[in-house]
mmCIF file of C-alpha atoms in Angstrom:
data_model
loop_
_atom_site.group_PDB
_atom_site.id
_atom_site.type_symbol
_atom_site.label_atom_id
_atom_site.label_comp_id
_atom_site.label_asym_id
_atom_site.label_seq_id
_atom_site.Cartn_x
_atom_site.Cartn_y
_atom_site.Cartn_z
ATOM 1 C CA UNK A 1 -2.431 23.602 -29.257
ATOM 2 C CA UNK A 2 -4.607 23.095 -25.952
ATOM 3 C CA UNK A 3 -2.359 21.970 -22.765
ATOM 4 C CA UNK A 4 -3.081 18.360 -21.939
ATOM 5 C CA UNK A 5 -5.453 18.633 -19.026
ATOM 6 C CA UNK A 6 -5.880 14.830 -16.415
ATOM 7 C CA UNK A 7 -8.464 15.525 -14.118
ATOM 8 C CA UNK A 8 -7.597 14.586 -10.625
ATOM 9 C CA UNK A 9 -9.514 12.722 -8.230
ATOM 10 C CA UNK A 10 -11.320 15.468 -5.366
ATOM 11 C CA UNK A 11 -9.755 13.925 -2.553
ATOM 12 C CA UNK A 12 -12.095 15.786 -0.552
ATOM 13 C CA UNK A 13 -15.384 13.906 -1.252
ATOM 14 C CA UNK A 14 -16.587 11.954 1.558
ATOM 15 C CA UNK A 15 -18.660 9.671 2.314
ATOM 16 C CA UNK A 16 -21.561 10.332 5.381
ATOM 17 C CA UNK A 17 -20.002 9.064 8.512
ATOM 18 C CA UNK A 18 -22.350 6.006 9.957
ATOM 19 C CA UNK A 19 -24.302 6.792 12.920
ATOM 20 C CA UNK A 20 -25.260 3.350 14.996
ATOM 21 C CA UNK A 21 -27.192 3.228 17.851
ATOM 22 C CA UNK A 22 -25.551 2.396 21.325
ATOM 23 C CA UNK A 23 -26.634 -1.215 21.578
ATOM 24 C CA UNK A 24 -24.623 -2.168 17.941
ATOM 25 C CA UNK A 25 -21.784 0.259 18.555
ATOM 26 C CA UNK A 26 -19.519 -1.838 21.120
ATOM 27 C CA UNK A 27 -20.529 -5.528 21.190
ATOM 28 C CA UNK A 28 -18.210 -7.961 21.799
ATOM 29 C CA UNK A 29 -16.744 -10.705 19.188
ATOM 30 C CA UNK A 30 -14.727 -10.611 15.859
ATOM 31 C CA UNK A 31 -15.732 -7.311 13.959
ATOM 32 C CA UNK A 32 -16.650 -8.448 10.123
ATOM 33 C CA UNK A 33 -17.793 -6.181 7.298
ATOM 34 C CA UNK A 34 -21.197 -7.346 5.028
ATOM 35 C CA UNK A 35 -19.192 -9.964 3.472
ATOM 36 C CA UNK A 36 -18.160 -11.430 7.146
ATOM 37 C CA UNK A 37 -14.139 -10.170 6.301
ATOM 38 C CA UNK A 38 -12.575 -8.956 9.792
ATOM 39 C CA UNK A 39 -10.706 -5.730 10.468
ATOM 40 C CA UNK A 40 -7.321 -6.641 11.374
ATOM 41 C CA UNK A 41 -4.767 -4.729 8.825
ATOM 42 C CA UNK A 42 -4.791 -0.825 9.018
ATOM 43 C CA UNK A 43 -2.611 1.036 6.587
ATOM 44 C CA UNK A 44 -1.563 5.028 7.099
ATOM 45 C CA UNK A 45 -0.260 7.632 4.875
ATOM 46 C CA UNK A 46 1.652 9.822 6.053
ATOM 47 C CA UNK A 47 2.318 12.131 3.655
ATOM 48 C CA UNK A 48 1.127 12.670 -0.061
ATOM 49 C CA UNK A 49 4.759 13.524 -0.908
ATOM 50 C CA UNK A 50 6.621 11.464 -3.127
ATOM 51 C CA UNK A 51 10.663 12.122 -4.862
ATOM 52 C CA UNK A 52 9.809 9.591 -7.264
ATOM 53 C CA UNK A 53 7.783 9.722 -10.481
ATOM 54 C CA UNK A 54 6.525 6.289 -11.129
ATOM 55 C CA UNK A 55 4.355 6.154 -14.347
ATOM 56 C CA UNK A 56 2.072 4.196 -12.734
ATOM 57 C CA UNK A 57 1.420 5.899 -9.094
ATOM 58 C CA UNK A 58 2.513 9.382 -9.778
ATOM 59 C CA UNK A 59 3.145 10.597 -13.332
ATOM 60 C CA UNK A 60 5.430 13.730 -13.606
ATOM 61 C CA UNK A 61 2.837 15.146 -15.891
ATOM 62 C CA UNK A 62 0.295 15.646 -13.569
ATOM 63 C CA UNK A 63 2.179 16.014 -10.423
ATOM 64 C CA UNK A 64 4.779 18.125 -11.660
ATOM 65 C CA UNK A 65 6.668 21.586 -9.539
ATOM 66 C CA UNK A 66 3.445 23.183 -9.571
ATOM 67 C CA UNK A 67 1.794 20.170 -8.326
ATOM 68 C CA UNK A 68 -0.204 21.439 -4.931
ATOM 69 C CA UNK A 69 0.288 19.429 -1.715
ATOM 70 C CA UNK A 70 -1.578 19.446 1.149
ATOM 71 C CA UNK A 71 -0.861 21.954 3.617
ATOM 72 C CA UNK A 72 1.188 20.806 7.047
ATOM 73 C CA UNK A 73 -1.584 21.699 9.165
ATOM 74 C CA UNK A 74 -4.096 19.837 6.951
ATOM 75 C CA UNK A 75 -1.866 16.578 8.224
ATOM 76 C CA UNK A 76 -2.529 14.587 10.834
ATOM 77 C CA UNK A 77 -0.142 14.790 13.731
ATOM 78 C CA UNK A 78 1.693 12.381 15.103
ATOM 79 C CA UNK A 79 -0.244 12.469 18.020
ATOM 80 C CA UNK A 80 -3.588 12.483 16.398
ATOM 81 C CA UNK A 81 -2.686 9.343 14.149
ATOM 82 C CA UNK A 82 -1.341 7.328 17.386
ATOM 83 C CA UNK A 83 -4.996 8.131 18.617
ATOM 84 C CA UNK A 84 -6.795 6.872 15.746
ATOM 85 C CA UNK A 85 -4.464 3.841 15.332
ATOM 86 C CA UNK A 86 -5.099 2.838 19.487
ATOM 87 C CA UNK A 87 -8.904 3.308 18.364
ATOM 88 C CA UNK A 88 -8.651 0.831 15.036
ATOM 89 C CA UNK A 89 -6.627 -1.254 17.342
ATOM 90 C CA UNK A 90 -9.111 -1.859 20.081
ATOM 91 C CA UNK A 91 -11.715 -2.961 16.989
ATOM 92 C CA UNK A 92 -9.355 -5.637 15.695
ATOM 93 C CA UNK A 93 -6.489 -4.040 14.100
ATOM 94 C CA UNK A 94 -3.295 -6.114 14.437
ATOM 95 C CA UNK A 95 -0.986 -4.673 11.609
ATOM 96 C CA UNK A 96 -0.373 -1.158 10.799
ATOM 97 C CA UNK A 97 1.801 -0.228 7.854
ATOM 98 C CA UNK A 98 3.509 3.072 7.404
ATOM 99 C CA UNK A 99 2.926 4.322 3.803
ATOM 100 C CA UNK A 100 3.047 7.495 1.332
ATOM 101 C CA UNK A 101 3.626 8.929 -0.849
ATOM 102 C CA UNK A 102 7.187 7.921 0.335
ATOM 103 C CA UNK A 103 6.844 7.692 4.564
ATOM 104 C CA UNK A 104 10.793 8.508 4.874
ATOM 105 C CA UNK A 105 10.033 12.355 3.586
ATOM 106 C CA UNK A 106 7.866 12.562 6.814
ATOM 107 C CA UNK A 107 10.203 14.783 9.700
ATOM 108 C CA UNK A 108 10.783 13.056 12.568
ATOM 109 C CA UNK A 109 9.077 9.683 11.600
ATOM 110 C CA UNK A 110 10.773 7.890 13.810
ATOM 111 C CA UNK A 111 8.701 9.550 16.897
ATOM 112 C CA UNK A 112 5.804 8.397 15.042
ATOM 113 C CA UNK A 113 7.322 4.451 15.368
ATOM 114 C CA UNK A 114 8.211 4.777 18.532
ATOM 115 C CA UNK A 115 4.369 5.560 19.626
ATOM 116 C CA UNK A 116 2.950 3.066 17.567
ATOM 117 C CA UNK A 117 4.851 0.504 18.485
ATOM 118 C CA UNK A 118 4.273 1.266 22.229
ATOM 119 C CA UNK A 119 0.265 0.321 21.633
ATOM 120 C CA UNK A 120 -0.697 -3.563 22.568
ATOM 121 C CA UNK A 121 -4.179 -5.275 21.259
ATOM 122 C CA UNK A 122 -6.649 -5.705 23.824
ATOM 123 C CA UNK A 123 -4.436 -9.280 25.027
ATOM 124 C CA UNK A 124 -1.328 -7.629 25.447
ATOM 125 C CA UNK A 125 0.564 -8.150 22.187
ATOM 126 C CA UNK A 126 2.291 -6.102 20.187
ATOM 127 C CA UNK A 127 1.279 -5.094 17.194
ATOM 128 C CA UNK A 128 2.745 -6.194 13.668
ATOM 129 C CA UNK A 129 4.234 -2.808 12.817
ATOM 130 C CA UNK A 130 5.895 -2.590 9.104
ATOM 131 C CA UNK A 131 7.363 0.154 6.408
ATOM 132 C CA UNK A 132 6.582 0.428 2.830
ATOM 133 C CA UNK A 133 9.448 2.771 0.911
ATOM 134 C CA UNK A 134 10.709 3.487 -2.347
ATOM 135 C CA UNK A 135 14.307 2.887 -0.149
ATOM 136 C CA UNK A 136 15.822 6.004 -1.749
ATOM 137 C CA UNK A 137 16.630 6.925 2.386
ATOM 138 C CA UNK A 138 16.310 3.670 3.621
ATOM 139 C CA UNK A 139 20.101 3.367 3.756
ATOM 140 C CA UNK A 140 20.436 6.321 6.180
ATOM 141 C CA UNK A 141 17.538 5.556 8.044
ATOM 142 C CA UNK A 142 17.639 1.947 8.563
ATOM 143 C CA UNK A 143 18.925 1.490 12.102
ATOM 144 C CA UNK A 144 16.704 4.679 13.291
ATOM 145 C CA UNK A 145 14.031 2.697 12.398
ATOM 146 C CA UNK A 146 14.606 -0.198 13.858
ATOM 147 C CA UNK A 147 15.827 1.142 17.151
ATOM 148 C CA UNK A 148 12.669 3.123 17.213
ATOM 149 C CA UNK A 149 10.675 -0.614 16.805
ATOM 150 C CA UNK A 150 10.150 -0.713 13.312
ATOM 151 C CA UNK A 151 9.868 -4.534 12.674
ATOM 152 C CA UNK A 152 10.412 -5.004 9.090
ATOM 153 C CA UNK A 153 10.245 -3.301 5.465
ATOM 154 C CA UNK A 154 8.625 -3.439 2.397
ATOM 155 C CA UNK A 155 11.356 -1.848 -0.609
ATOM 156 C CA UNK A 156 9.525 -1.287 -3.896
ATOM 157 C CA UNK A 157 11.671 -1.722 -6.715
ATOM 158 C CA UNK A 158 11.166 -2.294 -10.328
ATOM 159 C CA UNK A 159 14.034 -3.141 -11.779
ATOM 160 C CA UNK A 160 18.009 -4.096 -11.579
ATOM 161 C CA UNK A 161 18.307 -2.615 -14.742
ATOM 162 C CA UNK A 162 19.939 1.396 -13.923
ATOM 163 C CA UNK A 163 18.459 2.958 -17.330
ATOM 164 C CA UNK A 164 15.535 0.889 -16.613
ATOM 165 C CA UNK A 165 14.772 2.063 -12.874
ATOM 166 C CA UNK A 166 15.905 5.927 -13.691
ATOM 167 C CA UNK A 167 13.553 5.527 -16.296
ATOM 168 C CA UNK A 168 10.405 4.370 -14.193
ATOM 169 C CA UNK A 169 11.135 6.238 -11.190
ATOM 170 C CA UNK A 170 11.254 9.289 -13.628
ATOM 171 C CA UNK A 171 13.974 11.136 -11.440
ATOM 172 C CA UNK A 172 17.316 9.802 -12.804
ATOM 173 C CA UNK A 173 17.630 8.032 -9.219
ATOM 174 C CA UNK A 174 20.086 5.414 -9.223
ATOM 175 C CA UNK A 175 19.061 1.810 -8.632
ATOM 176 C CA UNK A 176 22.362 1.016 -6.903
ATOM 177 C CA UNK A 177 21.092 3.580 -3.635
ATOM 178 C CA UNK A 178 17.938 1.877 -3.397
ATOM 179 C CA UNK A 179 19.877 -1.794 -3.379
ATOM 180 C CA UNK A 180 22.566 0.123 -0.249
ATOM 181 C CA UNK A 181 19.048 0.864 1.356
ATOM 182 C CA UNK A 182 17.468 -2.800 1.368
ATOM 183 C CA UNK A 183 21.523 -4.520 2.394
ATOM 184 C CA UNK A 184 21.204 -1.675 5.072
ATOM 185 C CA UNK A 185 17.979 -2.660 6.272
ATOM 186 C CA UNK A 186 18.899 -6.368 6.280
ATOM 187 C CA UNK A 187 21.903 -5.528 8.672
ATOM 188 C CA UNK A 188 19.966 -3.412 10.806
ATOM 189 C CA UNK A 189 17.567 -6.612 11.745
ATOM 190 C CA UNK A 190 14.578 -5.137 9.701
ATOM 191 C CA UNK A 191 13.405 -8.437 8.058
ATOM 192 C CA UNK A 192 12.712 -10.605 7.146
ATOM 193 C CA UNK A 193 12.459 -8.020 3.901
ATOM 194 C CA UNK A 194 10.105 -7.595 0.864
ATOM 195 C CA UNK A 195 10.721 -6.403 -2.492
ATOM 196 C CA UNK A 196 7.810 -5.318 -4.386
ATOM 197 C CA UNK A 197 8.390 -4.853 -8.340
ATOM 198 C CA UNK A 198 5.643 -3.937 -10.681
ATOM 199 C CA UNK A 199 5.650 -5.559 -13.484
ATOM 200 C CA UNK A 200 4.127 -3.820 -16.611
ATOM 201 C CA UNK A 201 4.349 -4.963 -19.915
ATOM 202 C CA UNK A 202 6.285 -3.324 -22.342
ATOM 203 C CA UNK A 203 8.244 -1.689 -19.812
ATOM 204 C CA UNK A 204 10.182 -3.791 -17.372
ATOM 205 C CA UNK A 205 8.914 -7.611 -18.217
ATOM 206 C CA UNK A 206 12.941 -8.491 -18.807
ATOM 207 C CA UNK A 207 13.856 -7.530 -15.157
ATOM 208 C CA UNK A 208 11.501 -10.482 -13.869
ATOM 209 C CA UNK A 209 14.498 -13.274 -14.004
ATOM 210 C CA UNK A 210 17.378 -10.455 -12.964
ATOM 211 C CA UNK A 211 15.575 -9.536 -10.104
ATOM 212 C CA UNK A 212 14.699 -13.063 -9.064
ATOM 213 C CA UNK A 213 18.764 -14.241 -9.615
ATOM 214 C CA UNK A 214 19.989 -11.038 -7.640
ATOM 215 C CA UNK A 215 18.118 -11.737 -4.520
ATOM 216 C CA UNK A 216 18.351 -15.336 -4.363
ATOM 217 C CA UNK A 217 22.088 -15.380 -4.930
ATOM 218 C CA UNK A 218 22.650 -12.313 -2.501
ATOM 219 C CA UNK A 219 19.836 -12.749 0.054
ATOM 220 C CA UNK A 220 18.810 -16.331 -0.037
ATOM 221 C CA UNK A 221 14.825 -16.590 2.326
ATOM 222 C CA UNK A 222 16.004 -12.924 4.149
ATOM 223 C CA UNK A 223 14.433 -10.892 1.162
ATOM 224 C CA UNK A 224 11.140 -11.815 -0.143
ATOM 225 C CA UNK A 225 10.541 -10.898 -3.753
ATOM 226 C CA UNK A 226 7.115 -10.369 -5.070
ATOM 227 C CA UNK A 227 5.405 -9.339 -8.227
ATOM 228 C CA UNK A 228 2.638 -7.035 -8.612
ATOM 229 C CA UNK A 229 0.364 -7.421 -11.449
ATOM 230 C CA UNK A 230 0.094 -3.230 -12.877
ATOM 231 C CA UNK A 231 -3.122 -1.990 -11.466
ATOM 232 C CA UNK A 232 -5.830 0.830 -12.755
ATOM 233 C CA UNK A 233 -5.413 2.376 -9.011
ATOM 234 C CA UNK A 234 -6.399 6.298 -9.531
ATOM 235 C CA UNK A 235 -7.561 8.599 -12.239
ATOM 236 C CA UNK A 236 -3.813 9.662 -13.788
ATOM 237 C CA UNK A 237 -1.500 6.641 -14.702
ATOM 238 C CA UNK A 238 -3.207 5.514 -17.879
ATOM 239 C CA UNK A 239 -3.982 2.116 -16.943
ATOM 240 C CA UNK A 240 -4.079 -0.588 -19.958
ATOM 241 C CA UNK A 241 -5.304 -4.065 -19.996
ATOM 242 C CA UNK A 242 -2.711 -4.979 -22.533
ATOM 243 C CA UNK A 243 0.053 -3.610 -20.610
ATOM 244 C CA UNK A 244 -0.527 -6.025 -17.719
ATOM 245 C CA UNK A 245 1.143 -9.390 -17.365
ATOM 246 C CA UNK A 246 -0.271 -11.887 -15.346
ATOM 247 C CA UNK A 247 1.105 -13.822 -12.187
ATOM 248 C CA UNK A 248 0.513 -16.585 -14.323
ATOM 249 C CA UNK A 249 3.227 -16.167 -16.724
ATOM 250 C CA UNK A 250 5.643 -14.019 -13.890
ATOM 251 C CA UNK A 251 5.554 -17.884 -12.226
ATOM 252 C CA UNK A 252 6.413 -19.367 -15.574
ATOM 253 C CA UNK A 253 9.359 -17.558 -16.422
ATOM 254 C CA UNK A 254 10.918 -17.887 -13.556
ATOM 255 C CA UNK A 255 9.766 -21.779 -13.205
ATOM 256 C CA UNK A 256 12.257 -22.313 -16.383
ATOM 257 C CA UNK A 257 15.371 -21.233 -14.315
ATOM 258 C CA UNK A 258 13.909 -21.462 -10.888
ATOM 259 C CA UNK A 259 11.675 -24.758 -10.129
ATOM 260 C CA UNK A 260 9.185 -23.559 -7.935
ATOM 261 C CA UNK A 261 6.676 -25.377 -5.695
ATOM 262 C CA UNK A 262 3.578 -23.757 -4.461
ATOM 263 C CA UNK A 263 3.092 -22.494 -0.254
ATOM 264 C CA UNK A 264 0.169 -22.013 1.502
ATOM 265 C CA UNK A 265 -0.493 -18.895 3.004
ATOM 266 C CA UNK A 266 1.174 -17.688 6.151
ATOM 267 C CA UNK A 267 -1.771 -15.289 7.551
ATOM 268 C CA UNK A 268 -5.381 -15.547 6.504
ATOM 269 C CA UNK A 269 -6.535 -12.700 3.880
ATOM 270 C CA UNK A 270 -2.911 -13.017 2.815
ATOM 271 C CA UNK A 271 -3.010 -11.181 -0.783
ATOM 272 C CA UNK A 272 0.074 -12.644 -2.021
ATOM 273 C CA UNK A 273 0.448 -16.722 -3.145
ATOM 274 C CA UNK A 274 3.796 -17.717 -2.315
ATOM 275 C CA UNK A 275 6.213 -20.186 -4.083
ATOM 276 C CA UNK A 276 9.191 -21.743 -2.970
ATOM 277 C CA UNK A 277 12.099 -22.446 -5.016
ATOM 278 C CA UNK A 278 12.674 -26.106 -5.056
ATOM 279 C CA UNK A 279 16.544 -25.898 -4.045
ATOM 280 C CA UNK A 280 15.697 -23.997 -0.670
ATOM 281 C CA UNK A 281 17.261 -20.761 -1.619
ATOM 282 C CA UNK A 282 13.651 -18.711 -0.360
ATOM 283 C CA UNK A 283 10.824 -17.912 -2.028
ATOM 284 C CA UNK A 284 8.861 -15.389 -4.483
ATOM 285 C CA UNK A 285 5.308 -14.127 -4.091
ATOM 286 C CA UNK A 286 2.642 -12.852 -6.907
ATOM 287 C CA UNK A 287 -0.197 -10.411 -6.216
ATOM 288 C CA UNK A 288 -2.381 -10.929 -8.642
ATOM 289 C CA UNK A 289 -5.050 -8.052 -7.930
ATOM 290 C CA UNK A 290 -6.456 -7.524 -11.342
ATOM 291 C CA UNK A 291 -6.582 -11.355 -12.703
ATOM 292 C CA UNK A 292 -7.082 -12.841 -9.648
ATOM 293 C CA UNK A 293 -9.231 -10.965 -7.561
ATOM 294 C CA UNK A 294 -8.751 -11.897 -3.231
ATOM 295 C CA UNK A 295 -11.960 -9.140 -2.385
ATOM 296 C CA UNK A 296 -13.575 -12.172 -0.634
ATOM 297 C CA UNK A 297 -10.844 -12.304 2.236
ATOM 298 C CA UNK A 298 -9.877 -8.746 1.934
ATOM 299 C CA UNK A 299 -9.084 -7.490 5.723
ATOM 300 C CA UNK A 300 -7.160 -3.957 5.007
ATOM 301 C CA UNK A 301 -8.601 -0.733 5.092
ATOM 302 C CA UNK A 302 -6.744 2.951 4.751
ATOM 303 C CA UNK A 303 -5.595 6.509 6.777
ATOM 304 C CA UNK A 304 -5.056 9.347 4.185
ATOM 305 C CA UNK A 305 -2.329 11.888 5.920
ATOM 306 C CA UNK A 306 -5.352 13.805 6.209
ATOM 307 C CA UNK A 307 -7.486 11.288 8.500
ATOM 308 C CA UNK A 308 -9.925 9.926 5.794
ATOM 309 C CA UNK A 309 -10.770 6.405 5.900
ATOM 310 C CA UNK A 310 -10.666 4.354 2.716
ATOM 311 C CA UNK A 311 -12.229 1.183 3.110
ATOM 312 C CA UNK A 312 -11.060 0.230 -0.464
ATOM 313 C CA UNK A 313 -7.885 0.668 -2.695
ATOM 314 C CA UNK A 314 -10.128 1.516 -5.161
ATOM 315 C CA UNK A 315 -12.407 4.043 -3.673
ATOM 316 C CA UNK A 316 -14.161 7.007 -4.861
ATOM 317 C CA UNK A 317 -14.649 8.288 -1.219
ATOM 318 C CA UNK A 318 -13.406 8.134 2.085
ATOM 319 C CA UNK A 319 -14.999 9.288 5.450
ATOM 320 C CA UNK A 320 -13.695 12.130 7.550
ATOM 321 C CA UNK A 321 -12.259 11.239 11.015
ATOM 322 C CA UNK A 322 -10.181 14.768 11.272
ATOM 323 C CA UNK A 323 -13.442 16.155 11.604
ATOM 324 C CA UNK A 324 -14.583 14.466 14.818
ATOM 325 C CA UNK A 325 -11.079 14.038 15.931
ATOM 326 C CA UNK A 326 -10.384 17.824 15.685
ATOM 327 C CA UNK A 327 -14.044 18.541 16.653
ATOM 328 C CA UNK A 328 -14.013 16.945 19.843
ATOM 329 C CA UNK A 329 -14.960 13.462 20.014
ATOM 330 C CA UNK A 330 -14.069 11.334 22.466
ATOM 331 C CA UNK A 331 -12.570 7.661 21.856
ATOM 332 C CA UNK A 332 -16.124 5.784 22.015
ATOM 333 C CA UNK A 333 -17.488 8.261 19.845
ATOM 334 C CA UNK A 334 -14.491 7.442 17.367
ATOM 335 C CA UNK A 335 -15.095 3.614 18.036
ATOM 336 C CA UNK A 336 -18.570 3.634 16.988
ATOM 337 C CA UNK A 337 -17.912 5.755 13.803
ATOM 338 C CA UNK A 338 -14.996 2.771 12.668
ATOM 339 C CA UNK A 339 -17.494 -0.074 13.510
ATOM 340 C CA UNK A 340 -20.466 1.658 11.717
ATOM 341 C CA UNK A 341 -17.893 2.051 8.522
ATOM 342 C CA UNK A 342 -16.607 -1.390 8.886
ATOM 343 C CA UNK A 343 -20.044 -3.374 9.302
ATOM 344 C CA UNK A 344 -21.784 -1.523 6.730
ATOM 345 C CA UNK A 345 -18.656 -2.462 3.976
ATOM 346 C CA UNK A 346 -19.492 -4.360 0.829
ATOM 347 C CA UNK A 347 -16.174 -3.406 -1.322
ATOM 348 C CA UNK A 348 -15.423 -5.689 -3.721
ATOM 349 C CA UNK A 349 -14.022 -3.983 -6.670
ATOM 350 C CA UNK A 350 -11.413 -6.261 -8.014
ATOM 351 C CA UNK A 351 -14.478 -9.050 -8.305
ATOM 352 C CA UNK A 352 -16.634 -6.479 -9.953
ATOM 353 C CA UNK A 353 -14.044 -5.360 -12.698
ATOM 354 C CA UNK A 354 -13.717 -9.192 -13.576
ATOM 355 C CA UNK A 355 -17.027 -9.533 -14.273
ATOM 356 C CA UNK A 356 -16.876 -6.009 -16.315
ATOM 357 C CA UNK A 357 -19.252 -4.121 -13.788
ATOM 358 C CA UNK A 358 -16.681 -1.904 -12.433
ATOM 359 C CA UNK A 359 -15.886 0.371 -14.658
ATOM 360 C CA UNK A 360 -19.156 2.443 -14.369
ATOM 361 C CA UNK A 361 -20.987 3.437 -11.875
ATOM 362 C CA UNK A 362 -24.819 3.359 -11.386
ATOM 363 C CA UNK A 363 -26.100 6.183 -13.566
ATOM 364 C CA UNK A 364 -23.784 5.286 -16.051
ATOM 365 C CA UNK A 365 -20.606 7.741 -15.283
ATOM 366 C CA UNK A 366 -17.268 6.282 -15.060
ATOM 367 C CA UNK A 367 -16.123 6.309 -10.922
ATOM 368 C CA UNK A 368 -13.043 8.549 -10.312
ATOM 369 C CA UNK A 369 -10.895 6.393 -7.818
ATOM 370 C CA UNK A 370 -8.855 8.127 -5.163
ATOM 371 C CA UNK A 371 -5.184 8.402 -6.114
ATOM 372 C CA UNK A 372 -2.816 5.377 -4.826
ATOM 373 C CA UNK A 373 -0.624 7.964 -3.952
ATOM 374 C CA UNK A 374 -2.741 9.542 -1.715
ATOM 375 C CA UNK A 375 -3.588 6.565 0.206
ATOM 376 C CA UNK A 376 -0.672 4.121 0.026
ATOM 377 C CA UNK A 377 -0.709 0.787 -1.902
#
């Protein structure tokens, strides 16, 4: 019998970098994409490295021991993201997020923090500066952060359930570490805290009420829980229509336990909708990215560990900064390149696959989407 074979995305494919002329490179005002969206949330990857095996980011089939990363000195340094990030920050940027693969494997990330956090928009504030982890080091790593000027963390986790989580994470890693991470980040002032769980049907729908007692009754409005509708990010997880349940009925089933009443959003472009539970005791969120798409308010775009902009979670290219970075390009050269991708953006794939457009591309051939973990969530 043939060995299975799941074609991975090139993540080498790029898009051609924009070239503007001088008089639209550096104008003043809000900078807006096609669809008038500003740039103000930048999210990094620092490493394609991951000691999980989620199903539905990183499957153990495809990346398995043999699995080839990228090469150290294929990674951006330290230095060379700082540069880029003071560069995105100048344009708009407000809030960067650390991501992966899983951000804690990255040596020394705390020197990365403690640059980032040193950079001020153009008014003299600091930046929003946040963490997204699986929280398998988060315990032994939680006050580093912070005293390097972390401000707060995201913890993804799927379930409460042990066989459950060893199950999804696909490395027998026990849910009870990841639970010493978040109460370690609480006490260490990085909050207030979210908990991300993706829900997939079939899989982990019976951890939805567990998860939402546990953190109400332990962490009251200091951990936010929200629930993630399972997405097709990528080429490998094996993405299924029926094995997605919507926000819709998340809300529901906790609504029969847990009133709820409905929040507005606390940022614009926010892509969670918030609910509050009616006694006081904090709230839940849903993101609802594949039943309800938020494209039209969509402010985020993404760093690879390898410097190539995303400008979508969906994408099927990125465009190369390394190469002018490492080629000798000063900052307004930089500048120009990030406003000519940002202006000339029309993403909107969440709205497309609604209306069943998305799943082919113009001639016909199905569009092989960069890898989630590649990119970050």
């Amino acid at each position: 019998m043939a060995p299975r074979v799941i074609p991975l995305v090139d993540q080498r494919r790029d898009a051609p970098l924009p070239v503007l002329g001088d008089a639209d490179a550096l104008g003043d005002g809000v900078l807006q994409d096609r669809r008038r969206r500003p740039l103000t949330d930048l999210r990094i990857s620092v490493t394609d490295r991951c000691n999980f095996r989620c199903s539905y980011c990183m499957p153990k089939e495809v990346f398995d021991k043999n699995h080839a990363y990228l090469p150290h000195s294929a990674l951006l340094s330290f230095e060379e993201i700082t540069r880029l990030a003071r560069v995105f920050v100048a344009q708009g940027v407000r809030k960067i997020r650390l991501t992966g693969g899983e951000p804690l494997l990255r040596k020394n990330i705390e020197h990365l923090i403690e640059q980032l956090s040193a950079l001020r928009t153009p008014d003299g504030s600091p930046l929003d500066l946040t963490l997204t982890t699986n929280g398998s080091l988060l315990a032994r790593k939680a006050r580093a952060l912070k005293a390097a000027g972390l401000q707060r963390v995201t913890v993804s986790l799927d379930a409460l359930d042990d066989a459950i989580f060893r199950r999804m994470n696909d490395m027998d890693f026990p849910v009870a570490d990841v639970l010493a991470g978040i109460d370690a980040a609480h006490e260490a002032g990085l909050g207030p805290i979210k908990v991300n769980m993706v829900v997939k049907r079939g899989t982990n729908e019976q951890e939805i009420l567990p998860m939402a007692r546990h953190f109400r009754q332990r962490h009251g409005g200091s951990v936010v829980l929200r629930f993630i509708e399972y997405m097709d990010v990528g080429a490998t997880n094996g993405w299924r229509m029926d094995e997605v349940m919507p926000s819709a009925e998340v809300v529901a089933r906790i609504a029969t336990d847990f009133p709820l009443r409905p929040l507005e959003a606390s940022a614009p472009g926010e892509t969670a909708q918030r609910w509050a539970y009616a006694d006081g005791l904090g709230e839940i969120g849903v993101i609802s990215s594949v039943t309800r798409a938020f494209c039209s308010d969509c402010s985020r775009l993404r760093l690879s560990t390898e410097g190539r902009v995303y400008l979508c979670l969906f994408a099927t290219q990125g465009h190369d900064l390394r190469q002018l970075l490492r080629g000798g390009a000063d900052d307004e050269a930089l500048a120009r390149t990030v406003r000519g991708m940002w202006t000339q953006r029309d993403d909107r794939y969440s709205e497309l696959r609604a209306g069943r457009q998305a799943d082919r591309a113009a001639d016909g051939s199905a569009p092989r989407r960069v890898e989630m973990s590649y990119i970050g969530g």
